[in-house]
GROMACS .gro file of C-alpha atoms in nm:
model
  373
    1MET     CA    1   5.089  11.148   8.110
    2ALA     CA    2   5.385  11.050   8.327
    3GLU     CA    3   5.563  11.326   8.511
    4PRO     CA    4   5.905  11.405   8.357
    5VAL     CA    5   6.202  11.275   8.555
    6PRO     CA    6   6.387  11.576   8.703
    7ALA     CA    7   6.750  11.620   8.604
    8PRO     CA    8   6.983  11.488   8.872
    9ASN     CA    9   7.146  11.741   9.102
   10PRO     CA   10   7.519  11.727   9.014
   11THR     CA   11   7.651  11.755   9.370
   12ASP     CA   12   7.408  11.494   9.498
   13LEU     CA   13   7.480  11.263   9.208
   14LEU     CA   14   7.858  11.290   9.246
   15THR     CA   15   7.832  11.242   9.621
   16ARG     CA   16   7.644  10.917   9.566
   17LEU     CA   17   7.852  10.805   9.267
   18PRO     CA   18   8.042  10.483   9.351
   19LYS     CA   19   8.411  10.569   9.317
   20VAL     CA   20   8.753  10.411   9.345
   21ASP     CA   21   9.073  10.589   9.443
   22LEU     CA   22   9.386  10.428   9.299
   23HIS     CA   23   9.641  10.702   9.371
   24CYS     CA   24   9.663  10.789   9.738
   25HIS     CA   25   9.965  10.813   9.970
   26LEU     CA   26   9.899  10.683  10.321
   27LEU     CA   27  10.105  10.954  10.492
   28GLY     CA   28   9.906  11.212  10.296
   29THR     CA   29   9.580  11.084  10.447
   30VAL     CA   30   9.675  11.128  10.813
   31ARG     CA   31   9.426  11.357  10.984
   32ALA     CA   32   9.564  11.677  11.136
   33ALA     CA   33   9.408  11.577  11.469
   34THR     CA   34   9.578  11.237  11.460
   35PHE     CA   35   9.910  11.398  11.361
   36GLY     CA   36   9.876  11.639  11.654
   37GLU     CA   37   9.798  11.365  11.903
   38LEU     CA   38  10.095  11.154  11.793
   39ALA     CA   39  10.326  11.457  11.781
   40ARG     CA   40  10.240  11.546  12.140
   41ARG     CA   41  10.302  11.189  12.249
   42GLU     CA   42  10.643  11.188  12.078
   43ARG     CA   43  10.723  11.540  12.198
   44LEU     CA   44  10.788  11.655  11.844
   45ASP     CA   45  10.848  12.029  11.840
   46LEU     CA   46  10.644  12.174  11.552
   47PRO     CA   47  10.657  12.537  11.434
   48GLU     CA   48  10.277  12.562  11.432
   49SER     CA   49   9.975  12.346  11.499
   50PRO     CA   50   9.919  12.052  11.263
   51GLU     CA   51   9.608  12.228  11.131
   52ALA     CA   52   9.812  12.539  11.047
   53ILE     CA   53  10.088  12.332  10.889
   54TYR     CA   54   9.842  12.150  10.665
   55ALA     CA   55   9.675  12.479  10.571
   56GLY     CA   56  10.019  12.619  10.480
   57ILE     CA   57  10.140  12.334  10.259
   58ASN     CA   58  10.262  12.490   9.936
   59SER     CA   59  10.552  12.314   9.767
   60ARG     CA   60  10.768  12.537   9.550
   61PRO     CA   61  10.789  12.427   9.185
   62PRO     CA   62  11.123  12.333   9.030
   63ASP     CA   63  11.320  12.582   8.817
   64PRO     CA   64  11.060  12.771   8.609
   65GLU     CA   65  11.303  12.786   8.316
   66LEU     CA   66  11.223  12.417   8.256
   67TYR     CA   67  10.866  12.509   8.169
   68ARG     CA   68  10.900  12.818   7.950
   69SER     CA   69  10.769  12.653   7.631
   70THR     CA   70  10.523  12.384   7.737
   71ARG     CA   71  10.221  12.337   7.511
   72ILE     CA   72   9.986  12.427   7.791
   73PRO     CA   73  10.136  12.743   7.944
   74MET     CA   74  10.280  12.692   8.290
   75PRO     CA   75  10.222  12.973   8.544
   76GLN     CA   76  10.553  13.136   8.629
   77GLY     CA   77  10.456  13.342   8.930
   78ARG     CA   78  10.290  13.290   9.265
   79SER     CA   79   9.921  13.213   9.289
   80PRO     CA   80   9.690  13.443   9.489
   81ASP     CA   81   9.607  13.172   9.745
   82GLU     CA   82   9.967  13.101   9.848
   83PRO     CA   83  10.010  13.141  10.226
   84GLU     CA   84  10.263  13.378  10.383
   85THR     CA   85  10.428  13.087  10.565
   86SER     CA   86  10.463  12.779  10.347
   87TYR     CA   87  10.559  12.420  10.420
   88SER     CA   88  10.659  12.172  10.154
   89LEU     CA   89  10.462  11.851  10.121
   90PHE     CA   90  10.784  11.659  10.183
   91GLN     CA   91  10.854  11.842  10.510
   92ALA     CA   92  10.501  11.779  10.636
   93SER     CA   93  10.525  11.413  10.536
   94GLU     CA   94  10.855  11.372  10.722
   95TRP     CA   95  10.703  11.517  11.038
   96VAL     CA   96  10.411  11.275  11.014
   97ARG     CA   97  10.642  10.984  10.935
   98ALA     CA   98  10.850  11.061  11.245
   99VAL     CA   99  10.557  11.024  11.488
  100VAL     CA  100  10.406  10.701  11.350
  101ARG     CA  101  10.582  10.457  11.582
  102THR     CA  102  10.376  10.154  11.677
  103PRO     CA  103  10.166   9.884  11.510
  104GLU     CA  104   9.864  10.050  11.666
  105ASP     CA  105   9.957  10.380  11.497
  106LEU     CA  106   9.985  10.207  11.160
  107SER     CA  107   9.654  10.030  11.205
  108ARG     CA  108   9.488  10.354  11.310
  109ILE     CA  109   9.603  10.563  11.015
  110ALA     CA  110   9.512  10.288  10.767
  111TYR     CA  111   9.166  10.258  10.923
  112GLU     CA  112   9.116  10.636  10.922
  113ALA     CA  113   9.227  10.660  10.558
  114CYS     CA  114   8.957  10.411  10.464
  115ALA     CA  115   8.691  10.564  10.688
  116ASP     CA  116   8.752  10.915  10.554
  117ALA     CA  117   8.748  10.790  10.194
  118PHE     CA  118   8.418  10.609  10.238
  119LEU     CA  119   8.237  10.857  10.460
  120GLY     CA  120   8.367  11.169  10.286
  121SER     CA  121   8.363  11.059   9.922
  122GLY     CA  122   8.166  10.738   9.885
  123THR     CA  123   8.486  10.555   9.790
  124ARG     CA  124   8.410  10.187   9.736
  125HIS     CA  125   8.770  10.075   9.680
  126LEU     CA  126   9.092  10.246   9.791
  127GLU     CA  127   9.450  10.161   9.697
  128PHE     CA  128   9.701  10.352   9.907
  129SER     CA  129  10.079  10.345   9.885
  130PHE     CA  130  10.337  10.324  10.160
  131ASP     CA  131  10.712  10.385  10.141
  132MET     CA  132  11.018  10.198  10.260
  133ILE     CA  133  11.012  10.122  10.633
  134PRO     CA  134  11.190  10.403  10.823
  135GLY     CA  135  11.454  10.309  11.077
  136HIS     CA  136  11.238  10.364  11.382
  137LEU     CA  137  10.992  10.100  11.255
  138ALA     CA  138  11.267   9.847  11.182
  139PRO     CA  139  11.206   9.654  11.507
  140ILE     CA  140  10.850   9.584  11.390
  141GLY     CA  141  10.980   9.458  11.055
  142TYR     CA  142  10.822   9.469  10.712
  143ALA     CA  143  10.579   9.184  10.783
  144GLY     CA  144  10.468   9.347  11.108
  145VAL     CA  145  10.419   9.686  10.946
  146VAL     CA  146  10.210   9.542  10.663
  147GLU     CA  147   9.999   9.330  10.893
  148ALA     CA  148   9.933   9.629  11.119
  149MET     CA  149   9.805   9.830  10.822
  150ALA     CA  150   9.606   9.533  10.699
  151ASP     CA  151   9.441   9.513  11.041
  152GLY     CA  152   9.321   9.870  10.995
  153ILE     CA  153   9.189   9.789  10.649
  154ARG     CA  154   9.003   9.483  10.776
  155ARG     CA  155   8.835   9.688  11.049
  156ALA     CA  156   8.724   9.942  10.789
  157GLU     CA  157   8.601   9.671  10.553
  158GLY     CA  158   8.397   9.529  10.840
  159GLU     CA  159   8.229   9.864  10.908
  160PHE     CA  160   8.190  10.017  10.562
  161ALA     CA  161   8.076   9.895  10.222
  162MET     CA  162   8.427   9.920  10.078
  163THR     CA  163   8.753   9.738  10.017
  164ALA     CA  164   9.115   9.855  10.027
  165ARG     CA  165   9.457   9.732   9.924
  166MET     CA  166   9.817   9.854   9.952
  167LEU     CA  167  10.100   9.941   9.711
  168ALA     CA  168  10.469   9.940   9.808
  169ALA     CA  169  10.620  10.261   9.671
  170ILE     CA  170  10.978  10.311   9.554
  171ASP     CA  171  11.131  10.647   9.643
  172ARG     CA  172  11.293  10.750   9.315
  173SER     CA  173  11.537  10.979   9.497
  174GLY     CA  174  11.712  10.665   9.620
  175SER     CA  175  11.937  10.427   9.429
  176ALA     CA  176  11.841  10.141   9.200
  177GLN     CA  177  11.999   9.899   9.448
  178GLU     CA  178  11.792  10.034   9.737
  179ALA     CA  179  11.479   9.996   9.525
  180LEU     CA  180  11.569   9.639   9.431
  181GLU     CA  181  11.629   9.544   9.795
  182TRP     CA  182  11.297   9.706   9.894
  183ILE     CA  183  11.097   9.519   9.630
  184ARG     CA  184  11.282   9.197   9.713
  185THR     CA  185  11.158   9.238  10.071
  186VAL     CA  186  10.804   9.290   9.942
  187VAL     CA  187  10.820   8.983   9.717
  188GLU     CA  188  10.975   8.762   9.986
  189HIS     CA  189  10.694   8.848  10.228
  190PRO     CA  190  10.378   8.820  10.020
  191HIS     CA  191  10.057   8.952  10.173
  192GLU     CA  192   9.710   8.938  10.022
  193TYR     CA  193   9.659   9.309  10.088
  194VAL     CA  194   9.980   9.421   9.911
  195VAL     CA  195   9.884   9.405   9.544
  196GLY     CA  196  10.129   9.628   9.359
  197ILE     CA  197  10.420   9.871   9.353
  198GLY     CA  198  10.460  10.235   9.258
  199LEU     CA  199  10.729  10.496   9.195
  200ASP     CA  200  10.700  10.835   9.364
  201ASN     CA  201  10.890  11.149   9.469
  202LEU     CA  202  11.016  11.416   9.228
  203GLU     CA  203  11.048  11.292   8.873
  204ASN     CA  204  11.348  11.524   8.821
  205SER     CA  205  11.551  11.283   9.040
  206GLY     CA  206  11.631  11.070   8.737
  207PRO     CA  207  11.487  10.853   8.460
  208PRO     CA  208  11.255  10.565   8.552
  209GLU     CA  209  11.460  10.301   8.367
  210ARG     CA  210  11.696  10.298   8.667
  211PHE     CA  211  11.438  10.083   8.843
  212ALA     CA  212  11.382   9.828   8.566
  213GLU     CA  213  11.523   9.540   8.771
  214ALA     CA  214  11.300   9.613   9.070
  215TYR     CA  215  10.996   9.637   8.843
  216ALA     CA  216  11.083   9.312   8.668
  217LEU     CA  217  11.103   9.139   9.005
  218ALA     CA  218  10.762   9.275   9.104
  219GLY     CA  219  10.610   9.172   8.772
  220ALA     CA  220  10.745   8.820   8.803
  221ALA     CA  221  10.580   8.798   9.145
  222GLY     CA  222  10.244   8.896   8.998
  223LEU     CA  223  10.228   9.243   9.151
  224GLY     CA  224  10.060   9.528   8.967
  225ARG     CA  225  10.288   9.811   8.855
  226THR     CA  226  10.231  10.185   8.833
  227ALA     CA  227  10.453  10.495   8.848
  228HIS     CA  228  10.435  10.872   8.879
  229THR     CA  229  10.538  10.995   8.536
  230SER     CA  230  10.537  11.299   8.306
  231GLU     CA  231  10.445  11.508   8.609
  232HIS     CA  232  10.757  11.719   8.669
  233VAL     CA  233  10.973  11.654   8.361
  234PRO     CA  234  10.817  11.842   8.065
  235ALA     CA  235  10.837  11.554   7.819
  236ALA     CA  236  10.638  11.243   7.730
  237THR     CA  237  10.942  11.012   7.725
  238ASN     CA  238  10.915  10.887   8.081
  239ALA     CA  239  10.556  10.769   8.032
  240VAL     CA  240  10.666  10.554   7.739
  241THR     CA  241  10.955  10.414   7.946
  242CYS     CA  242  10.719  10.327   8.228
  243LEU     CA  243  10.510  10.120   7.989
  244ASP     CA  244  10.782   9.960   7.777
  245VAL     CA  245  11.066   9.918   8.027
  246LEU     CA  246  10.895   9.901   8.367
  247GLY     CA  247  10.591   9.712   8.239
  248CYS     CA  248  10.338   9.937   8.412
  249ASP     CA  249   9.971   9.842   8.404
  250ARG     CA  250   9.856  10.198   8.471
  251LEU     CA  251  10.022  10.539   8.519
  252ASP     CA  252   9.992  10.824   8.771
  253HIS     CA  253   9.963  11.186   8.651
  254GLY     CA  254  10.104  11.190   8.295
  255TYR     CA  255  10.016  11.551   8.208
  256PHE     CA  256  10.326  11.608   7.996
  257ILE     CA  257  10.236  11.334   7.750
  258LEU     CA  258  10.062  11.626   7.580
  259GLU     CA  259  10.405  11.742   7.462
  260ASP     CA  260  10.419  11.460   7.204
  261ASP     CA  261  10.136  11.390   6.958
  262GLU     CA  262  10.261  11.039   6.882
  263VAL     CA  263  10.260  10.946   7.247
  264VAL     CA  264   9.911  11.090   7.289
  265ALA     CA  265   9.795  10.880   6.993
  266ARG     CA  266   9.946  10.567   7.146
  267MET     CA  267   9.796  10.628   7.490
  268ARG     CA  268   9.457  10.689   7.330
  269ALA     CA  269   9.477  10.376   7.112
  270GLU     CA  270   9.585  10.154   7.402
  271GLN     CA  271   9.352  10.327   7.652
  272VAL     CA  272   9.631  10.333   7.911
  273PRO     CA  273   9.472  10.418   8.248
  274PHE     CA  274   9.593  10.744   8.409
  275THR     CA  275   9.511  10.853   8.763
  276VAL     CA  276   9.492  11.234   8.765
  277ALA     CA  277   9.467  11.486   9.048
  278SER     CA  278   9.341  11.839   8.994
  279THR     CA  279   9.479  11.947   9.331
  280THR     CA  280   9.849  11.956   9.410
  281SER     CA  281  10.070  12.100   9.683
  282ARG     CA  282  10.218  12.326   9.412
  283ARG     CA  283   9.935  12.576   9.430
  284SER     CA  284  10.057  12.786   9.138
  285TRP     CA  285  10.036  12.473   8.919
  286ARG     CA  286   9.670  12.396   8.990
  287PRO     CA  287   9.526  12.588   8.692
  288TRP     CA  288   9.782  12.422   8.464
  289ARG     CA  289   9.695  12.080   8.607
  290ARG     CA  290   9.326  12.133   8.536
  291ALA     CA  291   9.389  12.262   8.184
  292SER     CA  292   9.611  11.961   8.117
  293ILE     CA  293   9.347  11.716   8.241
  294ALA     CA  294   9.090  11.886   8.019
  295ALA     CA  295   9.324  11.847   7.721
  296MET     CA  296   9.386  11.480   7.804
  297ILE     CA  297   9.011  11.417   7.811
  298GLU     CA  298   8.966  11.605   7.484
  299ALA     CA  299   9.240  11.386   7.331
  300GLY     CA  300   9.054  11.068   7.431
  301ILE     CA  301   9.297  10.962   7.707
  302ASN     CA  302   9.163  10.721   7.971
  303VAL     CA  303   9.182  10.936   8.285
  304PHE     CA  304   8.998  10.920   8.614
  305PRO     CA  305   9.030  11.126   8.936
  306ALA     CA  306   9.240  11.042   9.240
  307SER     CA  307   9.297  11.217   9.574
  308ASP     CA  308   9.680  11.185   9.598
  309ASP     CA  309   9.745  11.341   9.945
  310PRO     CA  310   9.393  11.434  10.052
  311ALA     CA  311   9.449  11.544  10.414
  312MET     CA  312   9.748  11.761  10.331
  313PHE     CA  313   9.637  11.945  10.016
  314PRO     CA  314   9.355  11.933  10.138
  315THR     CA  315   9.104  11.767   9.909
  316THR     CA  316   8.885  11.458   9.884
  317LEU     CA  317   8.806  11.223   9.600
  318LEU     CA  318   8.456  11.374   9.591
  319ASN     CA  319   8.611  11.720   9.561
  320GLU     CA  320   8.822  11.600   9.268
  321TYR     CA  321   8.507  11.478   9.092
  322LEU     CA  322   8.334  11.810   9.163
  323ILE     CA  323   8.631  12.000   9.017
  324GLN     CA  324   8.614  11.776   8.710
  325HIS     CA  325   8.250  11.870   8.659
  326GLU     CA  326   8.237  12.232   8.773
  327GLN     CA  327   8.576  12.366   8.660
  328ILE     CA  328   8.695  12.131   8.386
  329GLY     CA  329   8.348  12.080   8.239
  330THR     CA  330   8.336  11.701   8.234
  331SER     CA  331   7.979  11.578   8.194
  332LEU     CA  332   7.810  11.365   8.457
  333GLU     CA  333   7.785  11.081   8.205
  334HIS     CA  334   8.158  11.097   8.138
  335LEU     CA  335   8.231  11.104   8.510
  336GLY     CA  336   8.025  10.788   8.545
  337ARG     CA  337   8.243  10.626   8.278
  338MET     CA  338   8.553  10.748   8.460
  339ALA     CA  339   8.435  10.581   8.780
  340LEU     CA  340   8.394  10.251   8.595
  341ALA     CA  341   8.733  10.292   8.424
  342GLY     CA  342   8.889  10.320   8.768
  343ILE     CA  343   8.734   9.990   8.869
  344ASP     CA  344   8.866   9.829   8.550
  345ALA     CA  345   9.217   9.950   8.640
  346CYS     CA  346   9.213   9.845   9.006
  347TRP     CA  347   9.399   9.546   9.146
  348LEU     CA  348   9.123   9.380   9.340
  349PRO     CA  349   9.124   9.003   9.286
  350GLU     CA  350   8.851   8.834   9.090
  351PRO     CA  351   8.560   8.782   9.149
  352ALA     CA  352   8.551   9.084   9.383
  353LYS     CA  353   8.650   9.318   9.099
  354SER     CA  354   8.378   9.188   8.866
  355GLU     CA  355   8.120   9.214   9.142
  356LEU     CA  356   8.219   9.573   9.216
  357ARG     CA  357   8.206   9.658   8.845
  358ALA     CA  358   7.857   9.511   8.796
  359ARG     CA  359   7.717   9.666   9.113
  360SER     CA  360   7.863  10.009   9.034
  361GLU     CA  361   7.746  10.000   8.674
  362ALA     CA  362   7.389   9.941   8.792
  363GLU     CA  363   7.413  10.217   9.055
  364ILE     CA  364   7.552  10.467   8.806
  365ALA     CA  365   7.278  10.389   8.554
  366ASP     CA  366   7.016  10.451   8.822
  367LEU     CA  367   7.181  10.777   8.930
  368LEU     CA  368   7.202  10.914   8.578
  369ALA     CA  369   6.840  10.816   8.515
  370GLY     CA  370   6.732  10.998   8.829
  371ARG     CA  371   6.597  10.686   8.994
  372PRO     CA  372   6.588  10.694   9.378
  373ALA     CA  373   6.850  10.503   9.576
   0.00000   0.00000   0.00000
């Protein structure tokens, strides 16, 4: 009689699971050690070491009165793990942004983002976003900035069994005209490694329809479209707008779609892809985030994990998968389906996407069956 196949060890299986990360901000990947080295070079006066700053990131939530009656109760007080000295994610990001100065810096942080994703999480494809070019990088120009980051990606692709692409992100705290000019720059300087656009920063800044013209321009150029939505505003409306007005192919976050049963039904029927992150810089919101993701899964929504700002939270894509299994209760089989759903939603060109899908499907089947690598 054949020996029974032992059940796979969850941590080992999830470590080896082929994953994609479609929601990751480049500035949020910068290693503390790299930040420190660049800060010393630029003589940036920091209140503490980069390691201490990262450990103290804890963004304060918006006005709690906005969230008094959400379907999934929102914590109103501080969480027990909040540090005595806190730094907002935006403040930390601005400090990092200020010390990234040269093409070599850009290439380095793009390479390190890829290396950390592959070596730390087994990420096979990464899509990271970058914002409008700050003034101190203007002499390099958009084309120079993108090519520098692409150089880092190419080096990583040459060393690791992975691919990566870039998304140009609109800062929603800016104006519609600024967004349009930014996306016009992106469209007028096409690059094979820039495959889409996104919309980030606090959703409370204003409704997404302000950026319809910029999104239409990106769509006409063949770029993929995503947006942070239903993350800070406790309503499902913005997610619908992102689909119907902005023409998004996938959505980031989306937890507040749970406020509207009709929207939930639509998202389930259309299997709209949502990138979700269990870890956030708003530490008091983490239990609510995880409960919301569990409810989205229970409702049949197409969600899959992402790392968001992995160095700064800190987290990793692997850690997000472990949280899904250990704290949210998602089965290993479902996590395998999530990994494949992420591939289906990525913006790799064909046939690379189909090849990644077929290879990953075979690997996942072997992992779940307990077959050796």
